[in-house]
PDB file of C-alpha atoms in Angstrom:
ATOM      1  CA  UNK W   1     -21.283  32.898  16.036  1.00 46.00           C
ATOM      2  CA  UNK W   2     -23.846  30.355  17.219  1.00 43.00           C
ATOM      3  CA  UNK W   3     -21.026  27.802  17.545  1.00 46.00           C
ATOM      4  CA  UNK W   4     -18.703  30.150  19.463  1.00 50.00           C
ATOM      5  CA  UNK W   5     -15.951  29.842  16.843  1.00 50.00           C
ATOM      6  CA  UNK W   6     -13.977  32.776  15.489  1.00 54.00           C
ATOM      7  CA  UNK W   7     -13.523  32.825  11.736  1.00 53.00           C
ATOM      8  CA  UNK W   8      -9.768  33.233  11.953  1.00 51.00           C
ATOM      9  CA  UNK W   9      -9.567  30.075  14.052  1.00 50.00           C
ATOM     10  CA  UNK W  10     -11.541  27.859  11.665  1.00 49.00           C
ATOM     11  CA  UNK W  11      -8.971  25.921   9.676  1.00 49.00           C
ATOM     12  CA  UNK W  12      -8.929  22.858   7.456  1.00 53.00           C
ATOM     13  CA  UNK W  13      -6.062  20.762   6.186  1.00 54.00           C
ATOM     14  CA  UNK W  14      -5.944  18.904   2.908  1.00 57.00           C
ATOM     15  CA  UNK W  15      -3.996  15.668   3.508  1.00 59.00           C
ATOM     16  CA  UNK W  16      -1.122  15.244   1.004  1.00 56.00           C
ATOM     17  CA  UNK W  17      -2.532  11.850   0.032  1.00 56.00           C
ATOM     18  CA  UNK W  18      -5.343  13.679  -1.779  1.00 57.00           C
ATOM     19  CA  UNK W  19      -3.435  16.517  -3.419  1.00 59.00           C
ATOM     20  CA  UNK W  20      -4.046  16.446  -7.172  1.00 54.00           C
ATOM     21  CA  UNK W  21      -0.664  18.087  -7.791  1.00 62.00           C
ATOM     22  CA  UNK W  22       1.004  14.796  -6.882  1.00 77.00           C
ATOM     23  CA  UNK W  23      -0.369  12.187  -9.233  1.00 84.00           C
ATOM     24  CA  UNK W  24       0.939   8.642  -8.924  1.00 90.00           C
ATOM     25  CA  UNK W  25       3.437   7.732 -11.638  1.00 92.00           C
ATOM     26  CA  UNK W  26       6.052   5.014 -11.899  1.00 93.00           C
ATOM     27  CA  UNK W  27       9.655   6.194 -12.141  1.00 94.00           C
ATOM     28  CA  UNK W  28      11.612   6.888 -15.363  1.00 90.00           C
ATOM     29  CA  UNK W  29      13.532   3.793 -16.446  1.00 91.00           C
ATOM     30  CA  UNK W  30      16.688   5.366 -17.797  1.00 91.00           C
ATOM     31  CA  UNK W  31      17.743   7.691 -14.979  1.00 95.00           C
ATOM     32  CA  UNK W  32      19.146   7.383 -11.459  1.00 97.00           C
ATOM     33  CA  UNK W  33      18.216  10.578  -9.664  1.00 97.00           C
ATOM     34  CA  UNK W  34      17.849  11.141  -5.914  1.00 98.00           C
ATOM     35  CA  UNK W  35      15.668  13.724  -4.175  1.00 97.00           C
ATOM     36  CA  UNK W  36      15.890  15.407  -0.792  1.00 96.00           C
ATOM     37  CA  UNK W  37      12.883  17.593  -0.048  1.00 94.00           C
ATOM     38  CA  UNK W  38      12.881  20.115   2.787  1.00 92.00           C
ATOM     39  CA  UNK W  39      13.665  23.696   3.767  1.00 91.00           C
ATOM     40  CA  UNK W  40      17.279  24.381   4.703  1.00 92.00           C
ATOM     41  CA  UNK W  41      16.155  27.065   7.113  1.00 91.00           C
ATOM     42  CA  UNK W  42      15.228  24.112   9.365  1.00 90.00           C
ATOM     43  CA  UNK W  43      18.297  22.846  11.238  1.00 90.00           C
ATOM     44  CA  UNK W  44      17.474  19.082  11.124  1.00 91.00           C
ATOM     45  CA  UNK W  45      17.267  19.350   7.320  1.00 92.00           C
ATOM     46  CA  UNK W  46      20.627  21.141   7.186  1.00 93.00           C
ATOM     47  CA  UNK W  47      22.182  18.281   9.157  1.00 93.00           C
ATOM     48  CA  UNK W  48      20.508  15.730   6.888  1.00 94.00           C
ATOM     49  CA  UNK W  49      21.877  17.360   3.716  1.00 94.00           C
ATOM     50  CA  UNK W  50      25.306  17.586   5.326  1.00 94.00           C
ATOM     51  CA  UNK W  51      25.151  13.855   6.051  1.00 95.00           C
ATOM     52  CA  UNK W  52      23.975  13.153   2.514  1.00 95.00           C
ATOM     53  CA  UNK W  53      26.901  15.061   1.034  1.00 93.00           C
ATOM     54  CA  UNK W  54      29.670  13.867   3.367  1.00 93.00           C
ATOM     55  CA  UNK W  55      28.700  10.361   4.474  1.00 95.00           C
ATOM     56  CA  UNK W  56      26.484   9.012   1.688  1.00 96.00           C
ATOM     57  CA  UNK W  57      27.494  10.761  -1.531  1.00 95.00           C
ATOM     58  CA  UNK W  58      31.060   9.341  -1.775  1.00 94.00           C
ATOM     59  CA  UNK W  59      29.620   5.806  -2.013  1.00 96.00           C
ATOM     60  CA  UNK W  60      26.631   6.758  -4.167  1.00 95.00           C
ATOM     61  CA  UNK W  61      28.295   8.957  -6.794  1.00 93.00           C
ATOM     62  CA  UNK W  62      29.104   6.008  -9.068  1.00 93.00           C
ATOM     63  CA  UNK W  63      25.463   4.936  -9.137  1.00 93.00           C
ATOM     64  CA  UNK W  64      23.648   8.287  -9.307  1.00 96.00           C
ATOM     65  CA  UNK W  65      23.117  10.731 -12.148  1.00 96.00           C
ATOM     66  CA  UNK W  66      22.015  13.675 -10.024  1.00 95.00           C
ATOM     67  CA  UNK W  67      20.959  14.516  -6.473  1.00 96.00           C
ATOM     68  CA  UNK W  68      18.340  17.254  -6.273  1.00 95.00           C
ATOM     69  CA  UNK W  69      17.992  19.231  -3.032  1.00 95.00           C
ATOM     70  CA  UNK W  70      14.610  20.976  -3.188  1.00 95.00           C
ATOM     71  CA  UNK W  71      13.528  23.623  -0.696  1.00 93.00           C
ATOM     72  CA  UNK W  72      14.390  27.115   0.542  1.00 92.00           C
ATOM     73  CA  UNK W  73      18.120  27.630   1.120  1.00 92.00           C
ATOM     74  CA  UNK W  74      20.078  30.431   2.792  1.00 91.00           C
ATOM     75  CA  UNK W  75      22.327  32.014   0.114  1.00 88.00           C
ATOM     76  CA  UNK W  76      25.505  31.343   2.111  1.00 86.00           C
ATOM     77  CA  UNK W  77      24.826  27.658   2.763  1.00 88.00           C
ATOM     78  CA  UNK W  78      26.280  24.711   0.777  1.00 87.00           C
ATOM     79  CA  UNK W  79      27.907  26.757  -1.973  1.00 80.00           C
ATOM     80  CA  UNK W  80      31.069  24.655  -2.218  1.00 69.00           C
ATOM     81  CA  UNK W  81      29.592  21.714  -4.133  1.00 68.00           C
ATOM     82  CA  UNK W  82      32.165  22.033  -6.941  1.00 68.00           C
ATOM     83  CA  UNK W  83      31.722  19.286  -9.514  1.00 69.00           C
ATOM     84  CA  UNK W  84      29.565  17.115  -7.311  1.00 82.00           C
ATOM     85  CA  UNK W  85      26.451  15.639  -8.873  1.00 92.00           C
ATOM     86  CA  UNK W  86      24.345  17.720  -6.500  1.00 93.00           C
ATOM     87  CA  UNK W  87      21.957  20.491  -7.528  1.00 92.00           C
ATOM     88  CA  UNK W  88      20.259  22.848  -5.092  1.00 92.00           C
ATOM     89  CA  UNK W  89      16.975  23.680  -6.781  1.00 91.00           C
ATOM     90  CA  UNK W  90      15.549  26.028  -4.148  1.00 89.00           C
ATOM     91  CA  UNK W  91      11.828  26.454  -3.680  1.00 90.00           C
ATOM     92  CA  UNK W  92       9.672  24.919  -6.404  1.00 89.00           C
ATOM     93  CA  UNK W  93       6.020  25.887  -6.807  1.00 85.00           C
ATOM     94  CA  UNK W  94       5.145  22.869  -8.928  1.00 86.00           C
ATOM     95  CA  UNK W  95       6.913  19.832  -7.498  1.00 89.00           C
ATOM     96  CA  UNK W  96       5.562  17.573 -10.231  1.00 88.00           C
ATOM     97  CA  UNK W  97       8.182  19.095 -12.566  1.00 88.00           C
ATOM     98  CA  UNK W  98      10.923  17.743 -10.300  1.00 92.00           C
ATOM     99  CA  UNK W  99       9.145  14.522  -9.415  1.00 94.00           C
ATOM    100  CA  UNK W 100       9.193  13.382 -13.044  1.00 93.00           C
ATOM    101  CA  UNK W 101      12.999  13.169 -12.850  1.00 93.00           C
ATOM    102  CA  UNK W 102      13.281  11.314  -9.541  1.00 97.00           C
ATOM    103  CA  UNK W 103      13.917   7.622  -8.928  1.00 97.00           C
ATOM    104  CA  UNK W 104      14.447   7.706  -5.173  1.00 98.00           C
ATOM    105  CA  UNK W 105      13.791  10.069  -2.262  1.00 97.00           C
ATOM    106  CA  UNK W 106      16.380   9.862   0.507  1.00 97.00           C
ATOM    107  CA  UNK W 107      15.882  11.337   3.994  1.00 96.00           C
ATOM    108  CA  UNK W 108      18.848  10.814   6.369  1.00 95.00           C
ATOM    109  CA  UNK W 109      17.082  12.788   9.102  1.00 93.00           C
ATOM    110  CA  UNK W 110      18.579  12.587  12.598  1.00 90.00           C
ATOM    111  CA  UNK W 111      15.759  14.286  14.501  1.00 82.00           C
ATOM    112  CA  UNK W 112      12.112  13.258  14.279  1.00 67.00           C
ATOM    113  CA  UNK W 113       9.127  15.576  14.541  1.00 64.00           C
ATOM    114  CA  UNK W 114       6.011  13.514  13.927  1.00 52.00           C
ATOM    115  CA  UNK W 115       4.560  12.334  10.623  1.00 53.00           C
ATOM    116  CA  UNK W 116       6.617  13.618   7.707  1.00 79.00           C
ATOM    117  CA  UNK W 117       4.340  15.312   5.193  1.00 85.00           C
ATOM    118  CA  UNK W 118       7.026  15.274   2.525  1.00 89.00           C
ATOM    119  CA  UNK W 119       7.330  11.482   2.800  1.00 93.00           C
ATOM    120  CA  UNK W 120       3.591  11.074   2.264  1.00 90.00           C
ATOM    121  CA  UNK W 121       3.814  13.418  -0.711  1.00 91.00           C
ATOM    122  CA  UNK W 122       6.494  11.178  -2.245  1.00 94.00           C
ATOM    123  CA  UNK W 123       4.363   8.118  -1.513  1.00 94.00           C
ATOM    124  CA  UNK W 124       1.466   9.811  -3.291  1.00 90.00           C
ATOM    125  CA  UNK W 125       3.620  10.644  -6.321  1.00 93.00           C
ATOM    126  CA  UNK W 126       4.998   7.107  -6.667  1.00 95.00           C
ATOM    127  CA  UNK W 127       8.557   7.952  -5.604  1.00 97.00           C
ATOM    128  CA  UNK W 128      10.312   5.183  -3.620  1.00 97.00           C
ATOM    129  CA  UNK W 129      11.449   6.525  -0.249  1.00 98.00           C
ATOM    130  CA  UNK W 130      14.144   5.422   2.175  1.00 97.00           C
ATOM    131  CA  UNK W 131      15.437   7.114   5.285  1.00 96.00           C
ATOM    132  CA  UNK W 132      16.364   6.850   8.926  1.00 95.00           C
ATOM    133  CA  UNK W 133      14.056   5.753  11.727  1.00 94.00           C
ATOM    134  CA  UNK W 134      13.681   9.409  12.731  1.00 93.00           C
ATOM    135  CA  UNK W 135      12.523  10.320   9.228  1.00 94.00           C
ATOM    136  CA  UNK W 136       9.645   7.842   9.471  1.00 94.00           C
ATOM    137  CA  UNK W 137       8.644   8.772  13.007  1.00 90.00           C
ATOM    138  CA  UNK W 138       4.856   8.583  13.210  1.00 86.00           C
ATOM    139  CA  UNK W 139       4.533   6.282  10.171  1.00 90.00           C
ATOM    140  CA  UNK W 140       3.963   2.729  11.341  1.00 90.00           C
ATOM    141  CA  UNK W 141       4.801  -0.344   9.302  1.00 94.00           C
ATOM    142  CA  UNK W 142       7.525   1.246   7.146  1.00 96.00           C
ATOM    143  CA  UNK W 143      10.428  -0.851   8.441  1.00 95.00           C
ATOM    144  CA  UNK W 144      11.404  -2.014   4.956  1.00 95.00           C
ATOM    145  CA  UNK W 145      12.163   1.588   4.011  1.00 97.00           C
ATOM    146  CA  UNK W 146      14.342   2.364   7.020  1.00 96.00           C
ATOM    147  CA  UNK W 147      18.140   2.213   7.154  1.00 96.00           C
ATOM    148  CA  UNK W 148      19.574   1.784  10.651  1.00 95.00           C
ATOM    149  CA  UNK W 149      22.827   3.481   9.688  1.00 96.00           C
ATOM    150  CA  UNK W 150      24.680   5.042   6.745  1.00 96.00           C
ATOM    151  CA  UNK W 151      25.830   1.646   5.477  1.00 97.00           C
ATOM    152  CA  UNK W 152      22.271   0.339   5.272  1.00 97.00           C
ATOM    153  CA  UNK W 153      21.012   3.501   3.574  1.00 97.00           C
ATOM    154  CA  UNK W 154      23.758   3.271   0.962  1.00 97.00           C
ATOM    155  CA  UNK W 155      23.003  -0.412   0.341  1.00 97.00           C
ATOM    156  CA  UNK W 156      19.275   0.239  -0.076  1.00 97.00           C
ATOM    157  CA  UNK W 157      19.870   3.243  -2.313  1.00 97.00           C
ATOM    158  CA  UNK W 158      22.196   1.319  -4.640  1.00 97.00           C
ATOM    159  CA  UNK W 159      19.768  -1.565  -4.982  1.00 97.00           C
ATOM    160  CA  UNK W 160      16.803   0.698  -5.741  1.00 97.00           C
ATOM    161  CA  UNK W 161      18.647   3.005  -8.143  1.00 96.00           C
ATOM    162  CA  UNK W 162      19.984   0.108 -10.215  1.00 96.00           C
ATOM    163  CA  UNK W 163      16.769  -1.930 -10.300  1.00 96.00           C
ATOM    164  CA  UNK W 164      13.674  -0.397 -11.900  1.00 96.00           C
ATOM    165  CA  UNK W 165      11.554  -3.373 -10.847  1.00 96.00           C
ATOM    166  CA  UNK W 166      12.490  -2.663  -7.239  1.00 96.00           C
ATOM    167  CA  UNK W 167      11.401   0.959  -7.755  1.00 97.00           C
ATOM    168  CA  UNK W 168       8.069  -0.237  -9.111  1.00 96.00           C
ATOM    169  CA  UNK W 169       7.540  -2.720  -6.266  1.00 97.00           C
ATOM    170  CA  UNK W 170       8.238  -0.126  -3.577  1.00 97.00           C
ATOM    171  CA  UNK W 171       6.094   2.530  -5.268  1.00 97.00           C
ATOM    172  CA  UNK W 172       3.104   0.190  -5.481  1.00 97.00           C
ATOM    173  CA  UNK W 173       3.570  -0.870  -1.847  1.00 97.00           C
ATOM    174  CA  UNK W 174       3.645   2.792  -0.808  1.00 95.00           C
ATOM    175  CA  UNK W 175       0.474   3.427  -2.807  1.00 93.00           C
ATOM    176  CA  UNK W 176      -1.300   0.656  -0.881  1.00 93.00           C
ATOM    177  CA  UNK W 177       0.099   2.063   2.368  1.00 93.00           C
ATOM    178  CA  UNK W 178      -1.476   5.449   1.634  1.00 89.00           C
ATOM    179  CA  UNK W 179      -4.802   3.825   0.791  1.00 85.00           C
ATOM    180  CA  UNK W 180      -4.796   1.661   3.929  1.00 86.00           C
ATOM    181  CA  UNK W 181      -3.570   4.186   6.474  1.00 85.00           C
ATOM    182  CA  UNK W 182      -4.652   7.501   4.991  1.00 80.00           C
ATOM    183  CA  UNK W 183      -7.717   6.479   2.991  1.00 72.00           C
ATOM    184  CA  UNK W 184     -10.720   8.735   2.688  1.00 69.00           C
ATOM    185  CA  UNK W 185     -12.849   6.976   5.284  1.00 70.00           C
ATOM    186  CA  UNK W 186     -10.054   6.816   7.870  1.00 73.00           C
ATOM    187  CA  UNK W 187      -9.186  10.471   7.387  1.00 71.00           C
ATOM    188  CA  UNK W 188     -12.798  11.626   7.448  1.00 70.00           C
ATOM    189  CA  UNK W 189     -13.498   9.714  10.640  1.00 74.00           C
ATOM    190  CA  UNK W 190     -10.398  11.028  12.410  1.00 73.00           C
ATOM    191  CA  UNK W 191     -10.981  14.633  11.386  1.00 71.00           C
ATOM    192  CA  UNK W 192     -14.679  14.467  12.251  1.00 72.00           C
ATOM    193  CA  UNK W 193     -13.830  13.221  15.743  1.00 76.00           C
ATOM    194  CA  UNK W 194     -11.342  16.069  16.201  1.00 73.00           C
ATOM    195  CA  UNK W 195     -13.856  18.647  15.004  1.00 70.00           C
ATOM    196  CA  UNK W 196     -16.533  17.352  17.335  1.00 73.00           C
ATOM    197  CA  UNK W 197     -14.168  17.352  20.319  1.00 75.00           C
ATOM    198  CA  UNK W 198     -13.253  20.974  19.589  1.00 71.00           C
ATOM    199  CA  UNK W 199     -16.897  21.941  19.151  1.00 67.00           C
ATOM    200  CA  UNK W 200     -17.868  20.141  22.336  1.00 67.00           C
ATOM    201  CA  UNK W 201     -15.490  22.360  24.282  1.00 63.00           C
ATOM    202  CA  UNK W 202     -16.870  25.477  22.617  1.00 59.00           C
ATOM    203  CA  UNK W 203     -20.468  24.393  23.143  1.00 57.00           C
ATOM    204  CA  UNK W 204     -19.874  24.167  26.896  1.00 57.00           C
ATOM    205  CA  UNK W 205     -19.402  27.941  26.839  1.00 54.00           C
ATOM    206  CA  UNK W 206     -22.954  28.321  25.577  1.00 52.00           C
ATOM    207  CA  UNK W 207     -24.539  27.820  22.180  1.00 49.00           C
ATOM    208  CA  UNK W 208     -25.552  24.824  20.108  1.00 48.00           C
ATOM    209  CA  UNK W 209     -25.004  21.287  21.289  1.00 50.00           C
ATOM    210  CA  UNK W 210     -22.303  19.492  19.253  1.00 45.00           C
ATOM    211  CA  UNK W 211     -24.740  16.656  18.474  1.00 49.00           C
ATOM    212  CA  UNK W 212     -27.078  19.180  16.808  1.00 49.00           C
ATOM    213  CA  UNK W 213     -24.497  20.587  14.384  1.00 48.00           C
ATOM    214  CA  UNK W 214     -25.356  20.401  10.666  1.00 49.00           C
ATOM    215  CA  UNK W 215     -22.855  18.313   8.721  1.00 48.00           C
ATOM    216  CA  UNK W 216     -21.106  18.795   5.421  1.00 52.00           C
ATOM    217  CA  UNK W 217     -17.844  17.630   3.844  1.00 54.00           C
ATOM    218  CA  UNK W 218     -14.828  19.951   3.500  1.00 56.00           C
ATOM    219  CA  UNK W 219     -14.604  21.604   0.088  1.00 57.00           C
ATOM    220  CA  UNK W 220     -11.469  19.700  -0.954  1.00 54.00           C
ATOM    221  CA  UNK W 221     -13.267  16.381  -0.438  1.00 58.00           C
ATOM    222  CA  UNK W 222     -16.288  17.603  -2.396  1.00 60.00           C
ATOM    223  CA  UNK W 223     -13.998  18.583  -5.262  1.00 58.00           C
ATOM    224  CA  UNK W 224     -12.389  15.151  -5.288  1.00 56.00           C
ATOM    225  CA  UNK W 225     -15.776  13.469  -5.298  1.00 59.00           C
ATOM    226  CA  UNK W 226     -16.926  15.606  -8.230  1.00 63.00           C
ATOM    227  CA  UNK W 227     -13.765  14.851 -10.189  1.00 58.00           C
ATOM    228  CA  UNK W 228     -13.926  11.117  -9.387  1.00 55.00           C
ATOM    229  CA  UNK W 229     -10.390  11.242  -8.049  1.00 51.00           C
ATOM    230  CA  UNK W 230     -10.951   9.119  -4.966  1.00 47.00           C
ATOM    231  CA  UNK W 231     -12.404   5.719  -4.243  1.00 46.00           C
ATOM    232  CA  UNK W 232     -14.251   4.123  -1.348  1.00 40.00           C
ATOM    233  CA  UNK W 233     -16.116   7.270  -0.349  1.00 39.00           C
ATOM    234  CA  UNK W 234     -18.574   6.641   2.421  1.00 40.00           C
ATOM    235  CA  UNK W 235     -21.624   8.905   2.461  1.00 38.00           C
ATOM    236  CA  UNK W 236     -22.469   8.308   6.099  1.00 39.00           C
ATOM    237  CA  UNK W 237     -19.454  10.180   7.490  1.00 40.00           C
ATOM    238  CA  UNK W 238     -19.584  13.954   7.231  1.00 42.00           C
ATOM    239  CA  UNK W 239     -18.217  17.056   8.899  1.00 40.00           C
ATOM    240  CA  UNK W 240     -19.757  20.051  10.642  1.00 42.00           C
ATOM    241  CA  UNK W 241     -20.504  22.466   7.785  1.00 38.00           C
ATOM    242  CA  UNK W 242     -18.966  25.358   9.722  1.00 35.00           C
ATOM    243  CA  UNK W 243     -15.559  23.728   9.418  1.00 36.00           C
ATOM    244  CA  UNK W 244     -13.711  24.303   6.177  1.00 36.00           C
ATOM    245  CA  UNK W 245     -16.033  26.848   4.603  1.00 35.00           C
ATOM    246  CA  UNK W 246     -15.745  30.170   6.374  1.00 35.00           C
ATOM    247  CA  UNK W 247     -12.106  30.721   5.447  1.00 34.00           C
ATOM    248  CA  UNK W 248     -12.440  29.345   1.930  1.00 33.00           C
ATOM    249  CA  UNK W 249     -14.902  31.939   0.645  1.00 32.00           C
TER     250      UNK W 249
END
């Protein structure tokens, strides 16, 4: 109450780069499986899967073992797959079960909507990712993973699926990308700044000054520190203790 924040409005977000469910692993050597990850109750994802099946699959079917479409799906949608090498898996609670089978994640998205969490999740898990410019909207420096058109996506997919060393090279590059752009210190600094800006607005209504707030890390970061799961942790950057604790009790 002293900070003028309602409990129901105090939220924290665990970045996918630090989710222990997605441990980094190199891809299986003797398979050629493709993943599309996303809910098919979201129209841009429906269009992307339609493009994958109609424009990309005919040229990829000779080089792929299976294409897994993972995410919620309306029961009446995409039921005419026949003998295609495409499996609609639906919602999966533990994605690591699927990730163990995958050699490449493909996102032929036509409409962008900011940073793609599912792409960062694949980065975190060591899955090579390619997609359209719209798919990578908000992720800078990923030009090597972008196909300008269907022809380029097909070319990239064939090369990656048939070359395990290429899969390894891309996965390791993506791992460095996560560390550089979504490392602990960068994330902590950005989130701390956001929290303080929000608190500054609330403090103007009366109450404690934002500069006087006690600081403490979010619980998910404390857990990672205790389990030695993250590197380069700086102890001089912390968060207001009111953030990330009220709703986690």
